[in-house]
JSON list of C-alpha atoms in Angstrom, two decimals:
[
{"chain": "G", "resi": 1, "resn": "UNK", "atom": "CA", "xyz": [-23.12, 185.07, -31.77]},
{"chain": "G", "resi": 2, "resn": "UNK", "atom": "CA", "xyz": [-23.73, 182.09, -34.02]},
{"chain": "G", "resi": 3, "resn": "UNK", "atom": "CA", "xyz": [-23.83, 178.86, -31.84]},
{"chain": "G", "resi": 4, "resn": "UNK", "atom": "CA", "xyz": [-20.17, 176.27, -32.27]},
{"chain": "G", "resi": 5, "resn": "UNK", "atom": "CA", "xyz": [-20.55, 172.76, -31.53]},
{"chain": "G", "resi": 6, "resn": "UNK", "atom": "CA", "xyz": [-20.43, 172.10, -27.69]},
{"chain": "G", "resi": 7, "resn": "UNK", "atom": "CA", "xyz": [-20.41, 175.60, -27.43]},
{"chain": "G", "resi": 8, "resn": "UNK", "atom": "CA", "xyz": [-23.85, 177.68, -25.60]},
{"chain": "G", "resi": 9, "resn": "UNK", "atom": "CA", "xyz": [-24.91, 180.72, -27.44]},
{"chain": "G", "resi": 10, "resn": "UNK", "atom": "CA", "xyz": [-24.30, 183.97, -25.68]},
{"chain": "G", "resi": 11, "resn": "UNK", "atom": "CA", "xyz": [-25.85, 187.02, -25.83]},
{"chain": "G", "resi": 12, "resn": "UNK", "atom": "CA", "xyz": [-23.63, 189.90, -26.68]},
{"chain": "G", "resi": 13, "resn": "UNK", "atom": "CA", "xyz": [-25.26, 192.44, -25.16]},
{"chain": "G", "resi": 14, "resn": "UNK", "atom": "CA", "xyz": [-25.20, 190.93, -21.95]},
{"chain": "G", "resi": 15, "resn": "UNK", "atom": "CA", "xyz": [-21.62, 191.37, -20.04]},
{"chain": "G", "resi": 16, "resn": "UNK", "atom": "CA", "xyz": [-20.18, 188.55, -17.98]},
{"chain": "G", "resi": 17, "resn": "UNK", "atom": "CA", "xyz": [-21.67, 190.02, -14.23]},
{"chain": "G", "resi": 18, "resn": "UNK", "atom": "CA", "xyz": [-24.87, 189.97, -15.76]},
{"chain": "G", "resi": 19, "resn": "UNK", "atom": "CA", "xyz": [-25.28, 193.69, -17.48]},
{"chain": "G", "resi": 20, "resn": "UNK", "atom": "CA", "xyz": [-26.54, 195.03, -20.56]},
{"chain": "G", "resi": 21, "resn": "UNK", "atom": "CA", "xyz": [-24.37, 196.86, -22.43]},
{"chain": "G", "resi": 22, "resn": "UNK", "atom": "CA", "xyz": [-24.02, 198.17, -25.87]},
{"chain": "G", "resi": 23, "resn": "UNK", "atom": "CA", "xyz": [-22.05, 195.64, -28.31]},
{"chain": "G", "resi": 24, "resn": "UNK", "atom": "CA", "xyz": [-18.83, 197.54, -29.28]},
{"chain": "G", "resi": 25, "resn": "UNK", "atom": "CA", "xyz": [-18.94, 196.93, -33.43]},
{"chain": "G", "resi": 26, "resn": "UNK", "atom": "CA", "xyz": [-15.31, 199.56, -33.70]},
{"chain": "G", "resi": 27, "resn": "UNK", "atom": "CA", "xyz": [-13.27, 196.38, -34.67]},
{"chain": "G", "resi": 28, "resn": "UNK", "atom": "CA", "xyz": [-16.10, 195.04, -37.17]},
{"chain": "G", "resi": 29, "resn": "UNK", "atom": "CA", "xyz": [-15.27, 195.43, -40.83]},
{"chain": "G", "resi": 30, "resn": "UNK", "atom": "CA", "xyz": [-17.41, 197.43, -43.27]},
{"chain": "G", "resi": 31, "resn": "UNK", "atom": "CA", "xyz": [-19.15, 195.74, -45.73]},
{"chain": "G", "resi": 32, "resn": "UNK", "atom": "CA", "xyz": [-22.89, 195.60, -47.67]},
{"chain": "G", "resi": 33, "resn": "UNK", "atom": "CA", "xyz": [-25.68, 194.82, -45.25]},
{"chain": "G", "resi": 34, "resn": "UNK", "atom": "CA", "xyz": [-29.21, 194.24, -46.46]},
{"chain": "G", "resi": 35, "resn": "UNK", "atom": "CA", "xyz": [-32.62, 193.44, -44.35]},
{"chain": "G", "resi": 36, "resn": "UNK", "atom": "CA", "xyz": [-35.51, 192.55, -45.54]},
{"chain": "G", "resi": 37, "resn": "UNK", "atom": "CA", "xyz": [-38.90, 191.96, -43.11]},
{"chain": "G", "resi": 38, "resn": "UNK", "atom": "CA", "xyz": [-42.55, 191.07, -43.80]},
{"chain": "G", "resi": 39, "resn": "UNK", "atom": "CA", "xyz": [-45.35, 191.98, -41.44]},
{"chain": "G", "resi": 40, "resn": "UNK", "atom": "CA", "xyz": [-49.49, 192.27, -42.22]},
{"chain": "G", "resi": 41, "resn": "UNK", "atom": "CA", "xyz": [-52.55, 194.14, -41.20]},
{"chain": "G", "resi": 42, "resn": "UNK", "atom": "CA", "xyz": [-56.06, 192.15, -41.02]},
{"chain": "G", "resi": 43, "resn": "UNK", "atom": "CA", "xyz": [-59.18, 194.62, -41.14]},
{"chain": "G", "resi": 44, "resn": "UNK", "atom": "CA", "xyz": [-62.97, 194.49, -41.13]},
{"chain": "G", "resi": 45, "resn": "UNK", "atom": "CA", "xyz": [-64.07, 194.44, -44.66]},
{"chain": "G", "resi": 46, "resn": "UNK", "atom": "CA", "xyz": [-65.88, 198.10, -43.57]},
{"chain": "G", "resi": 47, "resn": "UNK", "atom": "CA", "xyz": [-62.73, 199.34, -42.90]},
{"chain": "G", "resi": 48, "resn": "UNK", "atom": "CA", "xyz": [-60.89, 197.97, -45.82]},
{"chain": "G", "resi": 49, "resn": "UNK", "atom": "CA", "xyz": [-63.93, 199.45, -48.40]},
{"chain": "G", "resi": 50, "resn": "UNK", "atom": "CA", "xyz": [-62.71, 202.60, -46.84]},
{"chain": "G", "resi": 51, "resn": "UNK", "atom": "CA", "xyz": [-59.09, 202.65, -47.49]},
{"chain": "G", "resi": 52, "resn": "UNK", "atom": "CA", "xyz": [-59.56, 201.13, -50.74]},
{"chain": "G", "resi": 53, "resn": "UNK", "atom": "CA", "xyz": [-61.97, 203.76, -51.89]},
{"chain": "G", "resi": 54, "resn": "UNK", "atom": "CA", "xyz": [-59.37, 206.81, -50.51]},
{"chain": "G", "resi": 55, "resn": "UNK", "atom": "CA", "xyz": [-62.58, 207.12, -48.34]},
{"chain": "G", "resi": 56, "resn": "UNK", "atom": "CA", "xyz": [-60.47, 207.51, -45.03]},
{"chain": "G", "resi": 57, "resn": "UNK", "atom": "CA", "xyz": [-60.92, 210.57, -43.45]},
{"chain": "G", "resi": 58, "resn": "UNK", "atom": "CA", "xyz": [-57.01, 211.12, -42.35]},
{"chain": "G", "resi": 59, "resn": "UNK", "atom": "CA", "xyz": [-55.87, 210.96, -45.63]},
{"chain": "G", "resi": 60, "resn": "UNK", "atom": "CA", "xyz": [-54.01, 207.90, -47.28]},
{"chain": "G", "resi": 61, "resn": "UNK", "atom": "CA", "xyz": [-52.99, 205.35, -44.93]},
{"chain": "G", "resi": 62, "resn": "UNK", "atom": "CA", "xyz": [-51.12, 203.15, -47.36]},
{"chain": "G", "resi": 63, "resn": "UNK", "atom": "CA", "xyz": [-49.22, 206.17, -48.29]},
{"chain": "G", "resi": 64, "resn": "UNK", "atom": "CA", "xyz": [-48.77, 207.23, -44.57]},
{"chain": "G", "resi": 65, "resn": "UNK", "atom": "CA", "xyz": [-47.79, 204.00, -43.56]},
{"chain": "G", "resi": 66, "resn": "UNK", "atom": "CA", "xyz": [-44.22, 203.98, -46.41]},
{"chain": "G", "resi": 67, "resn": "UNK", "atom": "CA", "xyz": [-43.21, 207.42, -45.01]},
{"chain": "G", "resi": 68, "resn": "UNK", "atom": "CA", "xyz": [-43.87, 206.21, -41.29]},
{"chain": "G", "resi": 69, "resn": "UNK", "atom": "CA", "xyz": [-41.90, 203.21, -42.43]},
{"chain": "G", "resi": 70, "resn": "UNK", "atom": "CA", "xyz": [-38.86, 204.85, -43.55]},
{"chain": "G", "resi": 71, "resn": "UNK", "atom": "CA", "xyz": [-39.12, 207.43, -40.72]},
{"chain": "G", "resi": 72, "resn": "UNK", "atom": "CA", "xyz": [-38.84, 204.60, -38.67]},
{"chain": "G", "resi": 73, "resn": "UNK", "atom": "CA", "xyz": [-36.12, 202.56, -40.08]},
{"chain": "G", "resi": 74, "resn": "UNK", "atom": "CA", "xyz": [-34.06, 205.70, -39.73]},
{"chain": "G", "resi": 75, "resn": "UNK", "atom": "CA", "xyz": [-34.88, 206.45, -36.21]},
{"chain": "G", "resi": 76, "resn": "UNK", "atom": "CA", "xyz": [-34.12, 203.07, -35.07]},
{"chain": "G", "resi": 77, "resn": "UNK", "atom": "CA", "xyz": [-31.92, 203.55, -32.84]},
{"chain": "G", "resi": 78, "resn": "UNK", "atom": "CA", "xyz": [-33.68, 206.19, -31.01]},
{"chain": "G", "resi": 79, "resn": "UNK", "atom": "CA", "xyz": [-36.59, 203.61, -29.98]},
{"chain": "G", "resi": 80, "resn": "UNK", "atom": "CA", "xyz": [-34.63, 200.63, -29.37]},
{"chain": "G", "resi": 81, "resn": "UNK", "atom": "CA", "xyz": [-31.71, 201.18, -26.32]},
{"chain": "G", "resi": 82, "resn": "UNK", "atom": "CA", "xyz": [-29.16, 198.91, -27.84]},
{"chain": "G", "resi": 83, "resn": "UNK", "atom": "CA", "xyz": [-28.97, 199.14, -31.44]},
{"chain": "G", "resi": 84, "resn": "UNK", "atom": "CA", "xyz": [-26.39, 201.49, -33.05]},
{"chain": "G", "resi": 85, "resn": "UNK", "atom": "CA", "xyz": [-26.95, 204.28, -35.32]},
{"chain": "G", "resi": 86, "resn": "UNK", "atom": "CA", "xyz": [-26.80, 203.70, -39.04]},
{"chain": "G", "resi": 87, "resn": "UNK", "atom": "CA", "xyz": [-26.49, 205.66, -42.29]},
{"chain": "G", "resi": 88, "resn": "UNK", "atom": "CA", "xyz": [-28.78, 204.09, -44.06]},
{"chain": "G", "resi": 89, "resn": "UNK", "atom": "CA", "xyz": [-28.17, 204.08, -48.38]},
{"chain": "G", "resi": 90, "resn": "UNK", "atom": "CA", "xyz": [-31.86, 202.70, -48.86]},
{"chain": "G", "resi": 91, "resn": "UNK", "atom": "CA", "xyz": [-35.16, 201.89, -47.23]},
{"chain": "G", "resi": 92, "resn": "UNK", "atom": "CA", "xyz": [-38.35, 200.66, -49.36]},
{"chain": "G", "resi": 93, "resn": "UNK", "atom": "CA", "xyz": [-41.28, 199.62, -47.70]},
{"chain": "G", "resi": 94, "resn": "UNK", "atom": "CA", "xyz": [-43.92, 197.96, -50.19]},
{"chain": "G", "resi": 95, "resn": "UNK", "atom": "CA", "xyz": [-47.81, 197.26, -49.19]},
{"chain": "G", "resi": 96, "resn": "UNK", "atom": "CA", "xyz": [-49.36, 194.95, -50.69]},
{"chain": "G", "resi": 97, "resn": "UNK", "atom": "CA", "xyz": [-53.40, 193.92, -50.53]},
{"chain": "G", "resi": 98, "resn": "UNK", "atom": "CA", "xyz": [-54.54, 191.04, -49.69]},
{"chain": "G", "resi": 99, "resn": "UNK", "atom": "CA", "xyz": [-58.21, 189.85, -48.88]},
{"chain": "G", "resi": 100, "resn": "UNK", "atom": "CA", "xyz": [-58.05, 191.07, -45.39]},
{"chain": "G", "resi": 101, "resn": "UNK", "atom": "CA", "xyz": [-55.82, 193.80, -45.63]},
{"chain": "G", "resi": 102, "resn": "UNK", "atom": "CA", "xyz": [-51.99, 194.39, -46.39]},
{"chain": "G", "resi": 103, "resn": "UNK", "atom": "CA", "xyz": [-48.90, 192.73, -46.38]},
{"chain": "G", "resi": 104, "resn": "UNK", "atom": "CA", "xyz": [-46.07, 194.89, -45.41]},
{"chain": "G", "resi": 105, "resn": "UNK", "atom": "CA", "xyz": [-42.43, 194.57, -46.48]},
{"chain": "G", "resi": 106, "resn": "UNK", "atom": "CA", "xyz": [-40.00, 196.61, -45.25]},
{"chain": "G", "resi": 107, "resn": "UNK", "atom": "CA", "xyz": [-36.40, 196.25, -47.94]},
{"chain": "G", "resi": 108, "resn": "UNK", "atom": "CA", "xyz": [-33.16, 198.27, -45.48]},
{"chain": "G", "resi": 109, "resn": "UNK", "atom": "CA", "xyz": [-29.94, 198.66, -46.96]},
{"chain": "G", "resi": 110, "resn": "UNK", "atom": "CA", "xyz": [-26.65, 200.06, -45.62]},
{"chain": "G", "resi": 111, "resn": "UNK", "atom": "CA", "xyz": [-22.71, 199.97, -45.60]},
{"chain": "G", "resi": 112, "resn": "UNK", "atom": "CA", "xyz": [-21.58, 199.44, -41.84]},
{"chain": "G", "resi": 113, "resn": "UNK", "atom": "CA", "xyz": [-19.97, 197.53, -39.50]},
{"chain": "G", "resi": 114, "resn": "UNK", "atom": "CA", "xyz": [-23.38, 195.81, -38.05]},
{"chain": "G", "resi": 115, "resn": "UNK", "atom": "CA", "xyz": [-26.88, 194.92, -39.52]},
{"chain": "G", "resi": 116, "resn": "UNK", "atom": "CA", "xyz": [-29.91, 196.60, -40.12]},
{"chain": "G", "resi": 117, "resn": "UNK", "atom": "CA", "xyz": [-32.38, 193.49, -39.19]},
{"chain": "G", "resi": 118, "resn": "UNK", "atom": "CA", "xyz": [-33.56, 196.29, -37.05]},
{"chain": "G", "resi": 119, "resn": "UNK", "atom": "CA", "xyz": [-34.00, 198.96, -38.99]},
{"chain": "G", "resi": 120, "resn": "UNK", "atom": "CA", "xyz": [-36.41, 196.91, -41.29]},
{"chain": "G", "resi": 121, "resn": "UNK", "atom": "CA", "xyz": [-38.57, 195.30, -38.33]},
{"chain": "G", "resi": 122, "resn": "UNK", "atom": "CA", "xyz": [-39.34, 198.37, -37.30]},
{"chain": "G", "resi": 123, "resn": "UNK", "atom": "CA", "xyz": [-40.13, 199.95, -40.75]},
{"chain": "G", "resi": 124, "resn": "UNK", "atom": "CA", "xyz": [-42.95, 197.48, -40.80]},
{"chain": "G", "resi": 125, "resn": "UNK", "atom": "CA", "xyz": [-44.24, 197.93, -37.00]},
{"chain": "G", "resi": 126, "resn": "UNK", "atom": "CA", "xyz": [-44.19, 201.38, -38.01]},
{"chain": "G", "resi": 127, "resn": "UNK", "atom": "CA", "xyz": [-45.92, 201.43, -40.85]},
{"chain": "G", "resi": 128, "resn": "UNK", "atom": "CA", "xyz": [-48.36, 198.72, -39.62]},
{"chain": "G", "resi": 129, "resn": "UNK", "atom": "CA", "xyz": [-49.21, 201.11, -36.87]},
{"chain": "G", "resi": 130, "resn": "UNK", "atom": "CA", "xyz": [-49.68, 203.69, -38.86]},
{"chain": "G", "resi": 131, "resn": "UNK", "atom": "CA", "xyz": [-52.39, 202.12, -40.76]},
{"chain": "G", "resi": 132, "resn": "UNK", "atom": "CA", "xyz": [-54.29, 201.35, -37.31]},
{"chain": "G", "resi": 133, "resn": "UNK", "atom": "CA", "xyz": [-53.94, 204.89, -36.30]},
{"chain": "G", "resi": 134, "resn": "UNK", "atom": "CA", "xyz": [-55.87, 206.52, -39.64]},
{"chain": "G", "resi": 135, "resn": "UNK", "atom": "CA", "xyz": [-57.97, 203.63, -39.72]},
{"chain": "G", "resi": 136, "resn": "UNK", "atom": "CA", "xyz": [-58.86, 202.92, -36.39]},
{"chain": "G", "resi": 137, "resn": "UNK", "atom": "CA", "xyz": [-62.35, 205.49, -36.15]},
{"chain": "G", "resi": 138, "resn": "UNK", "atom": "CA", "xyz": [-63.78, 202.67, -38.64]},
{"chain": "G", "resi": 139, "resn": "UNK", "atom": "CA", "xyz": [-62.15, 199.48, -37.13]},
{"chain": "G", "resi": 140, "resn": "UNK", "atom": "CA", "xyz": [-60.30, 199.25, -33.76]},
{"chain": "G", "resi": 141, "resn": "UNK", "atom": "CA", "xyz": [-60.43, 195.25, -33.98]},
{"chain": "G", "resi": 142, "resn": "UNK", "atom": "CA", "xyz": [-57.70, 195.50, -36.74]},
{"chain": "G", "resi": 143, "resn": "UNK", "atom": "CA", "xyz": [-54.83, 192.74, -36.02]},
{"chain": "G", "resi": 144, "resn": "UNK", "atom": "CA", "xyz": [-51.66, 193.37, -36.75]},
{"chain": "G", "resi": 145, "resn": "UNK", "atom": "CA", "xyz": [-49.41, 190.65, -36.97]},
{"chain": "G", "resi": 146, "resn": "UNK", "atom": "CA", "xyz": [-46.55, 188.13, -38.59]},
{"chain": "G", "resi": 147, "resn": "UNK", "atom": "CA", "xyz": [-43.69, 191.03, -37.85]},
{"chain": "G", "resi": 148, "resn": "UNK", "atom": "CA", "xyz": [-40.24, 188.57, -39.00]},
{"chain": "G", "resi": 149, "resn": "UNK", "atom": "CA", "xyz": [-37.30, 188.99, -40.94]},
{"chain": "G", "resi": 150, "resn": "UNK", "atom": "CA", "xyz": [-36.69, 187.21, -43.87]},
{"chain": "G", "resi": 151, "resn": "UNK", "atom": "CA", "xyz": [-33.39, 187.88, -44.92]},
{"chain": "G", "resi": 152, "resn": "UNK", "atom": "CA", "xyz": [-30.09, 189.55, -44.12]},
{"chain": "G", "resi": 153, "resn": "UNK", "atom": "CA", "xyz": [-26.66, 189.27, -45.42]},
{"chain": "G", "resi": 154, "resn": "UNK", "atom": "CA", "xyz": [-23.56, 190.71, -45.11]},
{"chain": "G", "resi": 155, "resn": "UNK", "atom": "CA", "xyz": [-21.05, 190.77, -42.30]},
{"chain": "G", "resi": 156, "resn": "UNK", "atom": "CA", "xyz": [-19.55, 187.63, -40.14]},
{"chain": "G", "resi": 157, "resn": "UNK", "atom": "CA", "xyz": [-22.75, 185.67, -40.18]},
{"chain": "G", "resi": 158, "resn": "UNK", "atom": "CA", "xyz": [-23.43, 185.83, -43.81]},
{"chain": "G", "resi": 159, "resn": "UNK", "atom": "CA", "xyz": [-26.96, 185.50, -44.96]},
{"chain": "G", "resi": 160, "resn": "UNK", "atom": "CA", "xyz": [-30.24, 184.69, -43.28]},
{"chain": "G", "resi": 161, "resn": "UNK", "atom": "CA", "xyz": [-32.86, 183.39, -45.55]},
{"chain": "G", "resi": 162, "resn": "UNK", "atom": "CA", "xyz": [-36.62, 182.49, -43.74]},
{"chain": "G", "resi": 163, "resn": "UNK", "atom": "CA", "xyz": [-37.40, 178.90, -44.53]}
]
């Protein structure tokens, strides 16, 4: 719940004795949600000579990691207790390189009556993870880090843009 002047934010899945509970979205209108969020992956260089070659003994990681991602985003709510289930219209999830390893950004569409901020934070844990697990015989000091949304719009808070 966006915070009013004067007013304390409250947390909606908390009832009023103290109790989680599951938000009830039934009265929520349907409209065009979007979430988009960025995570990384640091490696050894070792490691990321390997994955660059197609050298890693699994298979692909990169291309692993996008069907972990979407698996993910569409098991959400299967891994985390509260959020509802979606049907999601579209999930992308992009790596990109970078000098220590890969940028991930996870892109979640939908048409419902609550967000899918979820959905796309946990495309890129997922496919983050992923990329540890093929890689991880080579490098088990990989970081994995910067998980964040940066952007959502649609429904009664509008859009969310990171700064």
């Amino acid at each position: 719940m966006p915070k009013r002047p004067g007013k304390t934010a409250r947390l909606s899945h908390i009832d009023p004795r103290g109790r989680i509970k599951m938000v009830d979205v039934g009265g929520k209108p349907v409209t065009d949600r979007e979430a988009v969020a960025r995570g990384s992956i640091a490696m050894s260089r070792e490691a990321l000579r390997l994955v660059r070659a197609g050298a890693v003994k699994k298979g692909d990681p990169l291309q692993a990691a996008r069907v972990a991602g979407i698996m993910a985003a569409k098991q959400t709510s299967a891994l985390i207790p509260l959020c509802h289930p979606l049907p999601l219209s579209s999930v992308h999830v992009e790596l990109t390189p970078t000098a220590r390893g890969y940028d991930i950004e996870a892109r979640v569409r939908t048409m419902a009556q609550t967000g899918v901020e979820m959905e796309a934070l946990t495309a890129v844990a997922v496919a983050a993870l992923t990329i540890y697990d093929m890689v991880k015989a080579a490098d088990k000091t990989m970081v994995i880090g910067d998980i964040r949304l940066m952007f959502k719009s649609g429904g009664r808070s509008g859009t969310y843009r990171r700064r």
